[in-house]
Amino acid sequence: MGVEMIRVMIADDHQLFAEGLSQALNSLPDARVVGVVDSGPALEEALIAQPAEVCIVDIEMPGGDGIDTIDKLGMRTKAIVVSMYASDEQRQRARDAGAKGFFSKAVPLTTLAAAMRAVASGRNLLDLTDEDRDDLLETYREAELDPGAASLTAREREILQLLAAGVSATEELSDRLYISPKTVKNHLASIFQKLAVSDRTQAAIEAIRLGIAKPS
């Protein structure tokens, strides 16, 4: 359905950080966390069973340094290093190992999500100055929706927001929006086609996944 998903693997032995990052990335319309591991060796094994376009990797983990693991993985995945202790030396090590990005764990989720998209599309953020990197990331702040979802009209988005809030009956939608029941049905038919869904429940779920509407 629509958005092309970026598969992400997280390697971090700080459980709360890893779980929080996993939940946050899974809330995005274009990301799916396919695994969370707590060591370098576990990351190598996990990628054999479940490939991922992007790996987000901590440096200090049991069983091996995260940057050394990235070096071993080579071209098998694109890696972004995150660390509580981001130093110029570690940044250079990450670059030499083939990492595509390097960030402090304090970075906002929106920045890390933009980096994920940029790296998945083939950009190497470590080849850029910080200023150029930040300029580039601005272009990746929003998930790129497929043409169908992107072409939703303001009225169709309004209907989707009502569906997600639990308003699904044609008459109630008609009353809320001050339009005829026939017009409601026409809008719904257009929505179903654009989102590649077959009913109102599926449309509401897809709208929430895409960030068009919030769950009630």
Short mmCIF file of C-alpha atoms in Angstrom, two decimals:
data_model
loop_
_atom_site.label_atom_id
_atom_site.label_comp_id
_atom_site.label_asym_id
_atom_site.label_seq_id
_atom_site.Cartn_x
_atom_site.Cartn_y
_atom_site.Cartn_z
CA MET A 1 0.00 0.00 0.00
CA GLY A 2 1.57 3.23 -1.13
CA VAL A 3 4.68 4.27 0.72
CA GLU A 4 7.87 2.30 0.15
CA MET A 5 9.04 1.13 3.56
CA ILE A 6 12.61 1.46 4.78
CA ARG A 7 13.60 -1.60 6.81
CA VAL A 8 15.66 -0.61 9.84
CA MET A 9 17.75 -2.67 12.25
CA ILE A 10 18.76 -1.19 15.62
CA ALA A 11 21.88 -2.35 17.47
CA ASP A 12 22.13 -0.85 20.97
CA ASP A 13 22.56 -2.39 24.41
CA HIS A 14 20.71 0.44 26.15
CA GLN A 15 17.28 -1.20 26.27
CA LEU A 16 15.20 1.90 26.98
CA PHE A 17 16.85 3.89 24.18
CA ALA A 18 16.52 1.00 21.71
CA GLU A 19 12.87 0.34 22.55
CA GLY A 20 11.99 4.03 22.44
CA LEU A 21 13.72 4.50 19.10
CA SER A 22 12.02 1.39 17.71
CA GLN A 23 8.56 2.63 18.71
CA ALA A 24 9.27 6.10 17.33
CA LEU A 25 10.51 4.82 13.96
CA ASN A 26 7.62 2.38 13.66
CA SER A 27 5.23 5.31 14.06
CA LEU A 28 6.57 6.82 10.82
CA PRO A 29 4.74 6.02 7.58
CA ASP A 30 7.90 4.98 5.75
CA ALA A 31 9.91 3.01 8.34
CA ARG A 32 9.63 -0.47 9.79
CA VAL A 33 11.99 -1.73 12.45
CA VAL A 34 12.74 -5.35 11.55
CA GLY A 35 14.99 -6.12 14.51
CA VAL A 36 16.54 -4.81 17.73
CA VAL A 37 19.76 -6.41 18.96
CA ASP A 38 22.19 -5.58 21.75
CA SER A 39 25.62 -6.43 20.32
CA GLY A 40 27.74 -6.36 17.19
CA PRO A 41 27.77 -10.14 16.69
CA ALA A 42 23.99 -10.26 17.16
CA LEU A 43 23.64 -7.60 14.45
CA GLU A 44 25.70 -9.67 12.01
CA GLU A 45 23.52 -12.73 12.67
CA ALA A 46 20.25 -10.78 12.51
CA LEU A 47 21.06 -9.34 9.09
CA ILE A 48 21.51 -12.83 7.67
CA ALA A 49 17.95 -13.73 8.64
CA GLN A 50 16.41 -10.31 8.00
CA PRO A 51 18.01 -7.82 5.61
CA ALA A 52 17.64 -4.11 6.35
CA GLU A 53 18.29 -1.04 4.24
CA VAL A 54 19.58 0.94 7.23
CA CYS A 55 21.20 -0.06 10.52
CA ILE A 56 21.36 2.35 13.46
CA VAL A 57 24.34 1.25 15.53
CA ASP A 58 25.72 2.24 18.94
CA ILE A 59 29.50 2.25 19.41
CA GLU A 60 30.07 0.66 22.81
CA MET A 61 28.29 -2.70 23.04
CA PRO A 62 29.12 -6.06 24.58
CA GLY A 63 30.87 -8.51 22.32
CA GLY A 64 32.44 -5.91 20.08
CA ASP A 65 32.68 -2.28 19.05
CA GLY A 66 29.79 -1.12 16.84
CA ILE A 67 32.11 0.60 14.39
CA ASP A 68 34.18 -2.57 14.00
CA THR A 69 30.95 -4.42 13.22
CA ILE A 70 30.08 -1.87 10.52
CA ASP A 71 33.51 -2.44 9.01
CA LYS A 72 32.89 -6.20 8.93
CA LEU A 73 29.46 -5.79 7.34
CA GLY A 74 30.86 -3.78 4.46
CA MET A 75 28.29 -3.25 1.71
CA ARG A 76 25.63 -5.49 3.29
CA THR A 77 23.84 -2.52 4.85
CA LYS A 78 24.02 1.25 5.23
CA ALA A 79 24.85 2.22 8.78
CA ILE A 80 24.23 5.28 10.93
CA VAL A 81 26.27 5.48 14.11
CA VAL A 82 24.64 6.95 17.23
CA SER A 83 26.52 7.50 20.47
CA MET A 84 26.27 9.29 23.80
CA TYR A 85 29.92 10.26 23.39
CA ALA A 86 30.23 11.64 19.89
CA SER A 87 33.84 12.72 19.29
CA ASP A 88 35.73 13.76 16.17
CA GLU A 89 37.91 10.66 16.54
CA GLN A 90 34.93 8.32 16.66
CA ARG A 91 33.33 10.15 13.75
CA GLN A 92 36.45 9.59 11.64
CA ARG A 93 36.56 5.92 12.67
CA ALA A 94 32.93 5.56 11.61
CA ARG A 95 33.66 7.19 8.27
CA ASP A 96 36.69 4.94 7.66
CA ALA A 97 34.56 1.87 8.49
CA GLY A 98 32.00 2.80 5.86
CA ALA A 99 29.24 4.33 8.01
CA LYS A 100 26.99 6.80 6.19
CA GLY A 101 26.01 8.97 9.15
CA PHE A 102 27.11 9.84 12.68
CA PHE A 103 24.94 11.47 15.36
CA SER A 104 24.70 12.05 19.07
CA LYS A 105 21.90 10.14 20.79
CA ALA A 106 20.54 13.54 21.82
CA VAL A 107 19.62 14.34 18.20
CA PRO A 108 15.88 14.93 17.63
CA LEU A 109 13.93 12.05 16.13
CA THR A 110 13.01 14.19 13.11
CA THR A 111 16.71 14.61 12.31
CA LEU A 112 17.45 10.90 12.72
CA ALA A 113 14.43 10.02 10.57
CA ALA A 114 15.63 12.43 7.87
CA ALA A 115 19.09 10.84 8.06
CA MET A 116 17.53 7.39 7.71
CA ARG A 117 15.74 8.48 4.52
CA ALA A 118 18.82 10.20 3.10
CA VAL A 119 21.08 7.21 3.77
CA ALA A 120 18.51 4.75 2.40
CA SER A 121 18.40 6.78 -0.82
CA GLY A 122 22.17 6.47 -1.21
CA ARG A 123 23.47 9.67 0.37
CA ASN A 124 26.65 9.58 2.49
CA LEU A 125 26.22 12.20 5.20
CA LEU A 126 29.79 11.76 6.43
CA ASP A 127 31.09 13.11 3.12
CA LEU A 128 29.44 16.46 3.88
CA THR A 129 30.27 19.36 6.18
CA ASP A 130 27.85 19.72 9.09
CA GLU A 131 26.25 22.73 7.40
CA ASP A 132 25.77 20.94 4.08
CA ARG A 133 24.49 17.85 5.88
CA ASP A 134 21.89 19.88 7.78
CA ASP A 135 20.78 21.59 4.56
CA LEU A 136 20.40 18.21 2.86
CA LEU A 137 18.44 16.73 5.77
CA GLU A 138 15.87 19.50 5.47
CA THR A 139 14.81 17.95 2.18
CA TYR A 140 14.21 14.60 3.89
CA ARG A 141 12.19 15.82 6.89
CA GLU A 142 8.88 14.56 5.55
CA ALA A 143 8.11 11.05 4.38
CA GLU A 144 7.56 10.99 0.64
CA LEU A 145 4.02 9.77 0.07
CA ASP A 146 3.03 7.85 -3.02
CA PRO A 147 1.19 9.87 -5.70
CA GLY A 148 -2.22 8.59 -4.58
CA ALA A 149 -1.89 9.69 -0.97
CA ALA A 150 -0.17 12.91 -1.97
CA SER A 151 -3.09 13.78 -4.27
CA LEU A 152 -5.73 13.66 -1.51
CA THR A 153 -7.76 16.85 -1.46
CA ALA A 154 -8.34 18.95 1.65
CA ARG A 155 -11.92 17.61 1.87
CA GLU A 156 -10.74 14.01 1.51
CA ARG A 157 -8.22 14.53 4.30
CA GLU A 158 -10.99 15.99 6.44
CA ILE A 159 -13.11 12.89 5.86
CA LEU A 160 -10.16 10.65 6.73
CA GLN A 161 -9.64 12.54 9.98
CA LEU A 162 -13.29 11.96 10.87
CA LEU A 163 -13.03 8.28 9.97
CA ALA A 164 -10.01 7.93 12.23
CA ALA A 165 -11.94 9.64 15.01
CA GLY A 166 -14.67 7.02 14.74
CA VAL A 167 -17.16 8.93 12.59
CA SER A 168 -17.95 6.51 9.77
CA ALA A 169 -21.69 6.58 9.01
CA THR A 170 -22.54 8.35 5.78
CA GLU A 171 -25.31 10.44 7.36
CA GLU A 172 -23.08 11.56 10.22
CA LEU A 173 -20.26 12.49 7.86
CA SER A 174 -22.79 14.38 5.78
CA ASP A 175 -24.03 16.32 8.83
CA ARG A 176 -20.54 17.10 10.10
CA LEU A 177 -19.31 18.41 6.75
CA TYR A 178 -22.56 20.05 5.55
CA ILE A 179 -22.48 18.10 2.30
CA SER A 180 -24.94 15.62 0.80
CA PRO A 181 -24.68 11.87 1.46
CA LYS A 182 -24.07 11.35 -2.26
CA THR A 183 -21.10 13.74 -2.13
CA VAL A 184 -19.74 11.86 0.91
CA LYS A 185 -19.91 8.60 -1.04
CA ASN A 186 -18.18 10.17 -4.02
CA HIS A 187 -15.36 11.42 -1.78
CA LEU A 188 -15.06 7.99 -0.16
CA ALA A 189 -14.81 6.28 -3.54
CA SER A 190 -11.99 8.65 -4.49
CA ILE A 191 -10.22 8.04 -1.16
CA PHE A 192 -10.44 4.26 -1.54
CA GLN A 193 -8.91 4.46 -5.00
CA LYS A 194 -6.07 6.79 -3.97
CA LEU A 195 -5.12 4.79 -0.86
CA ALA A 196 -5.69 1.38 -2.50
CA VAL A 197 -8.14 0.29 0.22
CA SER A 198 -11.62 -1.23 0.02
CA ASP A 199 -13.52 0.08 3.03
CA ARG A 200 -13.77 2.85 5.61
CA THR A 201 -11.92 0.97 8.35
CA GLN A 202 -8.95 0.31 6.07
CA ALA A 203 -8.98 3.94 4.98
CA ALA A 204 -8.87 5.12 8.61
CA ILE A 205 -5.99 2.77 9.43
CA GLU A 206 -4.03 3.89 6.37
CA ALA A 207 -4.66 7.57 7.19
CA ILE A 208 -3.23 7.05 10.68
CA ARG A 209 -0.22 5.17 9.32
CA LEU A 210 0.48 7.96 6.84
CA GLY A 211 0.21 10.62 9.52
CA ILE A 212 -2.81 12.22 7.85
CA ALA A 213 -5.00 11.55 10.89
CA LYS A 214 -4.52 10.75 14.56
CA PRO A 215 -6.17 7.77 16.25
CA SER A 216 -9.16 8.59 18.44
#
